PDB file of N, CA and C in Angstrom:
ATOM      1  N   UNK G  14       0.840  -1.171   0.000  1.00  0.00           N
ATOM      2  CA  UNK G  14       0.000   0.000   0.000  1.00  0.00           C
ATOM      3  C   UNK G  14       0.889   1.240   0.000  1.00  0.00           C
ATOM      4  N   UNK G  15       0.684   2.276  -0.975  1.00  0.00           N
ATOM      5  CA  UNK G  15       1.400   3.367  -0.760  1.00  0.00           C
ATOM      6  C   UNK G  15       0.895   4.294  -0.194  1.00  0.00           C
ATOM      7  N   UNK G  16       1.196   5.778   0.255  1.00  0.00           N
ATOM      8  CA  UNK G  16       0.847   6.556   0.839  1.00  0.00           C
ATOM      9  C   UNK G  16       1.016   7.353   0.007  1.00  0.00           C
ATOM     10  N   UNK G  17       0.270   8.330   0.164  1.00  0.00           N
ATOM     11  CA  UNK G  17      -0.032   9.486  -1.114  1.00  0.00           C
ATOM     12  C   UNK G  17      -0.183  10.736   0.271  1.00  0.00           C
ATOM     13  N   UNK G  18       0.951  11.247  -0.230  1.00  0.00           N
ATOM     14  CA  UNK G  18       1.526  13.247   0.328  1.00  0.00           C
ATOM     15  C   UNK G  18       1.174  14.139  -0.530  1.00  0.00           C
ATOM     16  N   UNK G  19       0.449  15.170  -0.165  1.00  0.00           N
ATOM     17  CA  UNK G  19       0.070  16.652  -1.071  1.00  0.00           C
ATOM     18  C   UNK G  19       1.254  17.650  -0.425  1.00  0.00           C
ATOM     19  N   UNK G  20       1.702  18.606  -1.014  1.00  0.00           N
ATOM     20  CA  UNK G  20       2.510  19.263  -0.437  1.00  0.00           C
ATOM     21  C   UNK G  20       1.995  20.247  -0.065  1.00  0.00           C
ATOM     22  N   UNK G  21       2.464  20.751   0.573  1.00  0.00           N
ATOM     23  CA  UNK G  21       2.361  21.783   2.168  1.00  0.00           C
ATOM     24  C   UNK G  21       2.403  23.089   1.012  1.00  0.00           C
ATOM     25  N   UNK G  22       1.472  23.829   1.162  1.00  0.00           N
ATOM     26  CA  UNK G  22       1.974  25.311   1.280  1.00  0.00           C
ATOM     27  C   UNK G  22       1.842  26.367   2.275  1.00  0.00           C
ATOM     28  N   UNK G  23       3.034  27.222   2.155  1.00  0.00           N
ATOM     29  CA  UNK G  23       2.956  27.724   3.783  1.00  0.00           C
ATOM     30  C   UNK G  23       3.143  29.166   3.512  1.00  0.00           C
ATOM     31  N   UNK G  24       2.826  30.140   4.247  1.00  0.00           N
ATOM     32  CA  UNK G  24       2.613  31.160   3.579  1.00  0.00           C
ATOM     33  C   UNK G  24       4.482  31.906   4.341  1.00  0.00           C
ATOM     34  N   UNK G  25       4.841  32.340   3.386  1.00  0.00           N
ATOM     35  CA  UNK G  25       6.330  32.985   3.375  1.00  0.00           C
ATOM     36  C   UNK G  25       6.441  33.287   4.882  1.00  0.00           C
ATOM     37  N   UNK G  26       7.041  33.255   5.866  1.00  0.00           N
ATOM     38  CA  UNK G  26       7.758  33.391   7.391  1.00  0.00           C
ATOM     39  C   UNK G  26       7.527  35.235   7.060  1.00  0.00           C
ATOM     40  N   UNK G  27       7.127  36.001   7.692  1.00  0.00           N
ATOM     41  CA  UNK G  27       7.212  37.389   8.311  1.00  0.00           C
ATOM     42  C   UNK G  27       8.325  37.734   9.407  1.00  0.00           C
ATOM     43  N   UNK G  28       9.277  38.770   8.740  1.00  0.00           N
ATOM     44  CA  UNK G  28      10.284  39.000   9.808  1.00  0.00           C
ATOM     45  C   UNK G  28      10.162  40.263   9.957  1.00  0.00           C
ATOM     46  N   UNK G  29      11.471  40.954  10.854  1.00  0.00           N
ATOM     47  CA  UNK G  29      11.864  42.131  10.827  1.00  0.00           C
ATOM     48  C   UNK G  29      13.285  42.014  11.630  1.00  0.00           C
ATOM     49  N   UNK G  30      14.288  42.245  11.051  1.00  0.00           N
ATOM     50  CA  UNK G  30      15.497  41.971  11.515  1.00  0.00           C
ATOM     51  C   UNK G  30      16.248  43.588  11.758  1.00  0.00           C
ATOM     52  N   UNK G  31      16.834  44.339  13.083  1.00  0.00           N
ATOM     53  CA  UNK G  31      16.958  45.361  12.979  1.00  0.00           C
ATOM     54  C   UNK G  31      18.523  45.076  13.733  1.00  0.00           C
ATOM     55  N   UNK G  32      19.897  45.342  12.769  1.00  0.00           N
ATOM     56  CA  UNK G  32      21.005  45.048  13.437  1.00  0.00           C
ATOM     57  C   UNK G  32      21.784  46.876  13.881  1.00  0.00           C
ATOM     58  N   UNK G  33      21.477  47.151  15.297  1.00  0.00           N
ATOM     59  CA  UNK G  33      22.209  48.257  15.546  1.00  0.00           C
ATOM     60  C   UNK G  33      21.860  49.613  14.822  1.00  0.00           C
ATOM     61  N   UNK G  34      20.691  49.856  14.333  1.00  0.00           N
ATOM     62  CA  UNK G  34      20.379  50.978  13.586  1.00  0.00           C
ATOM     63  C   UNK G  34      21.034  50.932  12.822  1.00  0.00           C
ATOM     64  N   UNK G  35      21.435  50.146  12.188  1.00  0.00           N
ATOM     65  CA  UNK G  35      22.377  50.126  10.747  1.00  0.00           C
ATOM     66  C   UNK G  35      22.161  49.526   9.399  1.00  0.00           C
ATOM     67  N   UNK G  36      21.242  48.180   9.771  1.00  0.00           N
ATOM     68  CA  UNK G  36      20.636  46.890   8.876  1.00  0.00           C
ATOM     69  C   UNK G  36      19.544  46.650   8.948  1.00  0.00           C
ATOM     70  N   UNK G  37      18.260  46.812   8.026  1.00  0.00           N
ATOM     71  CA  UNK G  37      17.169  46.667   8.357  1.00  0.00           C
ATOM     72  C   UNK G  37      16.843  44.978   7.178  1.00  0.00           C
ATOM     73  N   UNK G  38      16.563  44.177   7.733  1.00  0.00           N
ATOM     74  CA  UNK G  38      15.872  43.355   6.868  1.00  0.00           C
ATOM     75  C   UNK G  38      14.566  42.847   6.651  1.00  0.00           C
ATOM     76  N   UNK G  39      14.160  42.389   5.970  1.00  0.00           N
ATOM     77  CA  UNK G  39      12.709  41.825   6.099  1.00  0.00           C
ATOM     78  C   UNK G  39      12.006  41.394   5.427  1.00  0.00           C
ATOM     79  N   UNK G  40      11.742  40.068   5.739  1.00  0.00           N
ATOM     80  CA  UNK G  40      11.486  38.927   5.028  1.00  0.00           C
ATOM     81  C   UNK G  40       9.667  38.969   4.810  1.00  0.00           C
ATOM     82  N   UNK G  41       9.251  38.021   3.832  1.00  0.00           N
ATOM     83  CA  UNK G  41       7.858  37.877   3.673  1.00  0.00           C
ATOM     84  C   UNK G  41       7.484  39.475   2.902  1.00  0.00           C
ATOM     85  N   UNK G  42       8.287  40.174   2.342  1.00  0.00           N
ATOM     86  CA  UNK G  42       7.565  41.102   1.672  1.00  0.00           C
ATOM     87  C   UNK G  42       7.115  40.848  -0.234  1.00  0.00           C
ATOM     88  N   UNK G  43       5.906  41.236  -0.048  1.00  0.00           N
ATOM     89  CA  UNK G  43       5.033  41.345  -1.558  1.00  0.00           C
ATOM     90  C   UNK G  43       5.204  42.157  -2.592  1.00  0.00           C
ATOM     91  N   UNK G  44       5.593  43.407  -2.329  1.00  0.00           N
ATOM     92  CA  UNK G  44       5.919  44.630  -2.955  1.00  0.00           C
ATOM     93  C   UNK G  44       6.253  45.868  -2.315  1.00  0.00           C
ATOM     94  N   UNK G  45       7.146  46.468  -3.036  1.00  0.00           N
ATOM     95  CA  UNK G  45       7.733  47.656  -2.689  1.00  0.00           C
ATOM     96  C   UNK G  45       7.061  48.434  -3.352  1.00  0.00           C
ATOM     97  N   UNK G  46       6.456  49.562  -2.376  1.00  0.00           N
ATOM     98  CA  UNK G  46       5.682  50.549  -2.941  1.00  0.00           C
ATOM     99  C   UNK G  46       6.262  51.808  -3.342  1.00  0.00           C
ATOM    100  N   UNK G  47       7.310  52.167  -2.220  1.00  0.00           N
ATOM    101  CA  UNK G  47       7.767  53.680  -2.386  1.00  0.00           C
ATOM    102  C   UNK G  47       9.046  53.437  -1.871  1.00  0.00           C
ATOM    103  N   UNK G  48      10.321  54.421  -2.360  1.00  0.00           N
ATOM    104  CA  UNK G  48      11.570  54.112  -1.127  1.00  0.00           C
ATOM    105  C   UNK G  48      11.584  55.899  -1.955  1.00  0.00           C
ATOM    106  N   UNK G  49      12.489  56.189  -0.814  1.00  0.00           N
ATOM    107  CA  UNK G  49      13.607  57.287  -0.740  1.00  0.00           C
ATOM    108  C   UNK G  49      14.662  57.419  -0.092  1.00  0.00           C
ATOM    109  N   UNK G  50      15.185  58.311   0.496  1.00  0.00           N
ATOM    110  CA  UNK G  50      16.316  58.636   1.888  1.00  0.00           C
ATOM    111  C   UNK G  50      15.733  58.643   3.013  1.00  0.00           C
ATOM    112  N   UNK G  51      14.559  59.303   3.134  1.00  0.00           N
ATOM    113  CA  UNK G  51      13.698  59.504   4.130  1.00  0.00           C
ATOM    114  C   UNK G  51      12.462  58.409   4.683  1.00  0.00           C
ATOM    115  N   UNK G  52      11.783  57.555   3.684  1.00  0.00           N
ATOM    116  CA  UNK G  52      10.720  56.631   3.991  1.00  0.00           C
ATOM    117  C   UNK G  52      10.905  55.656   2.950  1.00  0.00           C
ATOM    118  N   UNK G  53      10.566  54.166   3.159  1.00  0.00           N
ATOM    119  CA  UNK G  53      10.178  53.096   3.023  1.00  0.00           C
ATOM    120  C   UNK G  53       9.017  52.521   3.193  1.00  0.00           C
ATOM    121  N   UNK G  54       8.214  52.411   1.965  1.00  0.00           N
ATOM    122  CA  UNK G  54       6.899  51.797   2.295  1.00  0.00           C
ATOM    123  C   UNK G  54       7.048  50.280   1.316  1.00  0.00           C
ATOM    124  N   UNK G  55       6.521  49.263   1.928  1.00  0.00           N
ATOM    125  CA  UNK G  55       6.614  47.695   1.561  1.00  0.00           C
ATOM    126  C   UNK G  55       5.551  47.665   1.996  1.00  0.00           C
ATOM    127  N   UNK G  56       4.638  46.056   1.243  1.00  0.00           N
ATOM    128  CA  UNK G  56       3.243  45.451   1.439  1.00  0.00           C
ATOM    129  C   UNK G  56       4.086  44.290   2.078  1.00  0.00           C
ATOM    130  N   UNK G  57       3.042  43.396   2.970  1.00  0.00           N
ATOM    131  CA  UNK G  57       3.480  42.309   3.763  1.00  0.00           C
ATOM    132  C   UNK G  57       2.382  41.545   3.338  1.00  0.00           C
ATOM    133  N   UNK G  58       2.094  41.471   1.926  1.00  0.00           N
ATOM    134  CA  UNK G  58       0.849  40.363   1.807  1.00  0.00           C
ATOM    135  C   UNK G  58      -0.861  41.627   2.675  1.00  0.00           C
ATOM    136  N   UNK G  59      -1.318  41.254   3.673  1.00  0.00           N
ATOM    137  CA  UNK G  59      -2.209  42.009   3.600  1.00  0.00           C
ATOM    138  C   UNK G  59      -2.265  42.949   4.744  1.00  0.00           C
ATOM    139  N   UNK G  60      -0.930  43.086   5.241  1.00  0.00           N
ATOM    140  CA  UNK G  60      -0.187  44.484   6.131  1.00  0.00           C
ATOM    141  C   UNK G  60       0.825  45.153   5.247  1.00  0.00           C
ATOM    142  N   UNK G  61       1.094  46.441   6.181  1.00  0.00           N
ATOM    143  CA  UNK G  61       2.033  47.517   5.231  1.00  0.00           C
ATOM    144  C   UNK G  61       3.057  47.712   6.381  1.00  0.00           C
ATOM    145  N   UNK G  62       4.460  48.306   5.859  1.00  0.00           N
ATOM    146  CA  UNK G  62       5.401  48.298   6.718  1.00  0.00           C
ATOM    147  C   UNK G  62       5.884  49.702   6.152  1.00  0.00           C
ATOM    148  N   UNK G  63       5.833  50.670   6.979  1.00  0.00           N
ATOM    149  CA  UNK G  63       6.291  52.153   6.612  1.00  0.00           C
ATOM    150  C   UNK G  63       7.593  52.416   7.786  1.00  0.00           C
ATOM    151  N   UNK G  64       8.744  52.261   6.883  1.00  0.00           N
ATOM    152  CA  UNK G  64       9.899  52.704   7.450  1.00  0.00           C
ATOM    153  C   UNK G  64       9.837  54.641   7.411  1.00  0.00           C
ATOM    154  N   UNK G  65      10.818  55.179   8.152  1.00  0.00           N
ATOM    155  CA  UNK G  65      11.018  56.859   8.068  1.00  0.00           C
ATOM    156  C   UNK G  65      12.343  56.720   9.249  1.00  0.00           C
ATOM    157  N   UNK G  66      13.324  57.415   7.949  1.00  0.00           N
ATOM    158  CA  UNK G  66      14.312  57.533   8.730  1.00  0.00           C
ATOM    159  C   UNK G  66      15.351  58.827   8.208  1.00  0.00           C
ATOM    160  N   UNK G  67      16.498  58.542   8.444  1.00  0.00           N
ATOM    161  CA  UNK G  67      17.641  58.958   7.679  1.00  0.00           C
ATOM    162  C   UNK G  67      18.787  58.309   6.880  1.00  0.00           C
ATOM    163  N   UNK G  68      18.770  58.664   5.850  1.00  0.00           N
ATOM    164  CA  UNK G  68      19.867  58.171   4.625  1.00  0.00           C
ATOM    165  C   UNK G  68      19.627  56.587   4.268  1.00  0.00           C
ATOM    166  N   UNK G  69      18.456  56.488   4.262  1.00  0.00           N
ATOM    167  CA  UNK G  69      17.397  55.033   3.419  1.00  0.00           C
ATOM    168  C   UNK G  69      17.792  54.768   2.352  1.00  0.00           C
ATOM    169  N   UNK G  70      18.702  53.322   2.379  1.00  0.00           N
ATOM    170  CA  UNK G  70      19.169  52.907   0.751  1.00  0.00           C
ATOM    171  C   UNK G  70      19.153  51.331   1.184  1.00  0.00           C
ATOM    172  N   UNK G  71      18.132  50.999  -0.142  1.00  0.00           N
ATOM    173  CA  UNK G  71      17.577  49.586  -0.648  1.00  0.00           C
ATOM    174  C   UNK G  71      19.080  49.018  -0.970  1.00  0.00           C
ATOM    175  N   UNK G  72      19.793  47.983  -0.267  1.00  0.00           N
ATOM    176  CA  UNK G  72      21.085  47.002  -0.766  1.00  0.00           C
ATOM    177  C   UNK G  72      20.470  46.000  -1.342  1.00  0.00           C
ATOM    178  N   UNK G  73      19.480  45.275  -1.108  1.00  0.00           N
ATOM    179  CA  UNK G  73      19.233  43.923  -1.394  1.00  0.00           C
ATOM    180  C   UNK G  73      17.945  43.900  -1.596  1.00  0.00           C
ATOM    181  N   UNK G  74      17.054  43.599  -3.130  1.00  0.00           N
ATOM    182  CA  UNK G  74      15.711  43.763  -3.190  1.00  0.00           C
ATOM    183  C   UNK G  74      15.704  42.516  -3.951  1.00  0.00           C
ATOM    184  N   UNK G  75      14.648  41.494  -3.319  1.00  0.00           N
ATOM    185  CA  UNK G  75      14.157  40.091  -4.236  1.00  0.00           C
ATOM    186  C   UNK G  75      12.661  39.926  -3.644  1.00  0.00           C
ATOM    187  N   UNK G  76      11.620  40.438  -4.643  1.00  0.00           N
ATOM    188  CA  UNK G  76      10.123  39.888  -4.175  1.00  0.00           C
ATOM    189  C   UNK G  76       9.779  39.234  -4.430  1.00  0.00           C
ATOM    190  N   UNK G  77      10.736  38.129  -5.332  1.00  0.00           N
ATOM    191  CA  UNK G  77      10.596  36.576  -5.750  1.00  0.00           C
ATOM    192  C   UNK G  77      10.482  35.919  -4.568  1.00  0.00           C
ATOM    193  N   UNK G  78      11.344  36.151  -3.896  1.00  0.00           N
ATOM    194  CA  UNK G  78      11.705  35.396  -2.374  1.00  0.00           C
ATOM    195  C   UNK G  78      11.262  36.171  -1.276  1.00  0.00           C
ATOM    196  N   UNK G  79      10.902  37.128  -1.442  1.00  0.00           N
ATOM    197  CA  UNK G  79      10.361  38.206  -0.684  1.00  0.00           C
ATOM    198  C   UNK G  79      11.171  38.335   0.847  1.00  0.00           C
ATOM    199  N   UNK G  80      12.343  39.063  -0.038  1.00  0.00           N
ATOM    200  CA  UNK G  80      13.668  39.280   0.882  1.00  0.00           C
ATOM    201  C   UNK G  80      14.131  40.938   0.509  1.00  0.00           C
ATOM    202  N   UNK G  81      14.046  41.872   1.435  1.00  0.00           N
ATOM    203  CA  UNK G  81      14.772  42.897   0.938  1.00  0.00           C
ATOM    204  C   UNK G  81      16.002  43.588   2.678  1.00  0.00           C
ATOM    205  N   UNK G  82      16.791  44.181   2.102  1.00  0.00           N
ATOM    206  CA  UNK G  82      17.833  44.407   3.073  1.00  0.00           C
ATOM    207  C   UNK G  82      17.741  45.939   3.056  1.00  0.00           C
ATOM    208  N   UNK G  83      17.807  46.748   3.807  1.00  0.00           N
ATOM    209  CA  UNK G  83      18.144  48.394   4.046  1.00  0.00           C
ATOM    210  C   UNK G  83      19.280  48.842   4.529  1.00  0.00           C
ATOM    211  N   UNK G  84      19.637  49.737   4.484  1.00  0.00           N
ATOM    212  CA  UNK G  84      20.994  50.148   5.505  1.00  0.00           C
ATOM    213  C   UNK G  84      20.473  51.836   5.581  1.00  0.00           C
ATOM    214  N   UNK G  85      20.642  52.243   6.983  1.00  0.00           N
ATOM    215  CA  UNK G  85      20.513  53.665   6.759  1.00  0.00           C
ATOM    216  C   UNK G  85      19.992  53.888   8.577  1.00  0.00           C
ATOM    217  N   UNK G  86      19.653  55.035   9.078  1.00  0.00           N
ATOM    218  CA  UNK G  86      18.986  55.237  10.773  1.00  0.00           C
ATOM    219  C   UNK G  86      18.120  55.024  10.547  1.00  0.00           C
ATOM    220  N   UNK G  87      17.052  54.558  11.511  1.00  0.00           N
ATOM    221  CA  UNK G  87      15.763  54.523  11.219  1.00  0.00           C
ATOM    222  C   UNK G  87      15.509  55.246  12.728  1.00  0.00           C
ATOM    223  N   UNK G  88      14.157  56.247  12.208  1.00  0.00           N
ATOM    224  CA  UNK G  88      13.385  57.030  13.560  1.00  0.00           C
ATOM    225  C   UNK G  88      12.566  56.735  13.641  1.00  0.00           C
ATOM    226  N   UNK G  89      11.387  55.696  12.914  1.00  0.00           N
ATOM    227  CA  UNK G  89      10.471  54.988  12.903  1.00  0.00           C
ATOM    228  C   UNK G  89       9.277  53.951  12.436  1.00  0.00           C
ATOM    229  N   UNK G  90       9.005  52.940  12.475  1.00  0.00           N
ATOM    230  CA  UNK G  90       8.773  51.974  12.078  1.00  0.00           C
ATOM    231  C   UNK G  90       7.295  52.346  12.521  1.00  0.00           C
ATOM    232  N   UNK G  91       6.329  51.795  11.311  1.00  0.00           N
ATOM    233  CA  UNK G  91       4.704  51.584  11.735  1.00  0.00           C
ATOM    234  C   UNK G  91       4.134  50.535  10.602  1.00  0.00           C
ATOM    235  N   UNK G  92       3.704  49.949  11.575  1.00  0.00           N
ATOM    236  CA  UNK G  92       2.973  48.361  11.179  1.00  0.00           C
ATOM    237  C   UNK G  92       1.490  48.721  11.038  1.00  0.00           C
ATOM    238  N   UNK G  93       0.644  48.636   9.691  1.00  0.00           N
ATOM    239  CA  UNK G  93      -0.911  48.597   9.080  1.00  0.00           C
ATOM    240  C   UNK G  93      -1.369  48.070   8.820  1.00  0.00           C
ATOM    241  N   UNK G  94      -2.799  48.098   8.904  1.00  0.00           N
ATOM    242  CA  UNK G  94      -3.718  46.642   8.182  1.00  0.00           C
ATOM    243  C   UNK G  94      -3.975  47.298   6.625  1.00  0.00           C
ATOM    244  N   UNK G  95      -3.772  46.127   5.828  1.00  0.00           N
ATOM    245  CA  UNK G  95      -4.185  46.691   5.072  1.00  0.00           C
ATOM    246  C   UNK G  95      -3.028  47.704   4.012  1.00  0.00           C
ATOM    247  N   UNK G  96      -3.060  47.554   2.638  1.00  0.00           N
ATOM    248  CA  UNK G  96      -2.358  48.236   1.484  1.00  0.00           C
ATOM    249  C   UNK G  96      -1.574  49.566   1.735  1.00  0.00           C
ATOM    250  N   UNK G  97      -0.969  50.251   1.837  1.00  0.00           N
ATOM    251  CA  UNK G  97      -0.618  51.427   1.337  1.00  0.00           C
ATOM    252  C   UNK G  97      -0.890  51.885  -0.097  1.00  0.00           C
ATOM    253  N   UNK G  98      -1.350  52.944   0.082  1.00  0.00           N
ATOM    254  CA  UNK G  98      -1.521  53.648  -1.478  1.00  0.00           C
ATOM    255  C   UNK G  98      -0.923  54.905  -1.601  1.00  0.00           C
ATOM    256  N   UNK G  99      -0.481  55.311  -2.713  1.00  0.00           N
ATOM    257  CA  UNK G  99       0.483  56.582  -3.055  1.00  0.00           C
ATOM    258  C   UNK G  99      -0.846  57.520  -3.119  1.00  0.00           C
ATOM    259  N   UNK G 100      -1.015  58.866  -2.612  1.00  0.00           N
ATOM    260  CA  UNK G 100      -1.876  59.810  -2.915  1.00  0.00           C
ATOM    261  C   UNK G 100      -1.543  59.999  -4.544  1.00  0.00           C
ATOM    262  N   UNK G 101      -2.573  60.843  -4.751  1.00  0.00           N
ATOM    263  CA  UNK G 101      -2.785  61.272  -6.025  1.00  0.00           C
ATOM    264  C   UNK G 101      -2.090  62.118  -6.431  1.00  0.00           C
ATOM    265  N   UNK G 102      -1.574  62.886  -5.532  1.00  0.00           N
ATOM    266  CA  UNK G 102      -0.121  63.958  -6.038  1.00  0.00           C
ATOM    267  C   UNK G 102       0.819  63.441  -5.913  1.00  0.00           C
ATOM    268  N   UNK G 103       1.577  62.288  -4.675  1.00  0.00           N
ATOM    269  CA  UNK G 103       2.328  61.801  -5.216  1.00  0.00           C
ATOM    270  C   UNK G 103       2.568  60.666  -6.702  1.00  0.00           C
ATOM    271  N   UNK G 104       1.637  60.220  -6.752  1.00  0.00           N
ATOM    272  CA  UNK G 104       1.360  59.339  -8.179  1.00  0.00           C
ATOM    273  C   UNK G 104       2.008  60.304  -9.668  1.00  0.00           C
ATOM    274  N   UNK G 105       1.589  61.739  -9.393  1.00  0.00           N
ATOM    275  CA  UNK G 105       1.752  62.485 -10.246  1.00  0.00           C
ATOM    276  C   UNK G 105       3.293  62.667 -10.504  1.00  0.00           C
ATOM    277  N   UNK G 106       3.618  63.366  -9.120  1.00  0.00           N
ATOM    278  CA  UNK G 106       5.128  64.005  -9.344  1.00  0.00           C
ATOM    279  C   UNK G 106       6.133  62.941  -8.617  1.00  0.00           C
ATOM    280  N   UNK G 107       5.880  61.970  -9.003  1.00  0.00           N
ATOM    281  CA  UNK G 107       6.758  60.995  -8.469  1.00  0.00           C
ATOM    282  C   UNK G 107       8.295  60.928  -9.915  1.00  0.00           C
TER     283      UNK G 107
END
């Protein structure tokens, strides 16, 4: 008699890895919405992750694997339900 396995799907691990105000990582992300020097906005599937800091630069971006790396200060981190969306003026003069 054999045994018959369906495979597992599991939904991507959610992190937030913060080394010394220096390294920001974070795993389980869907899309990158916005970056600059100043803010970081990423989707987490069906939360949003809004970085705001100083001197914000993307080293490592894969939303295949939904892995991205930061380096820069950060002054604050806020966790949302739910999408981020670009206003309508920024959409414009972006």
């Amino acid at each position: 008699m054999s045994q018959i396995t369906q495979p597992t799907t599991t939904k991507p691990q959610k992190s937030l890895n913060i080394v010394f105000d220096s390294i920001i990582e974070i795993n389980g992300l869907t899309e990158m919405i916005e970056s600059d020097e100043k803010q970081v906005i990423c989707n987490l599937g069906d939360k949003s992750l809004i970085i705001t800091g100083e001197k914000l630069k993307i080293v490592n971006l894969d939303t295949s694997r939904g892995i991205c790396s930061l380096s820069g200060s950060i002054t604050a981190l806020k966790y949302s339900k739910g999408k981020q969306k670009l206003s309508f003026f920024k959409k414009i003069f972006k």
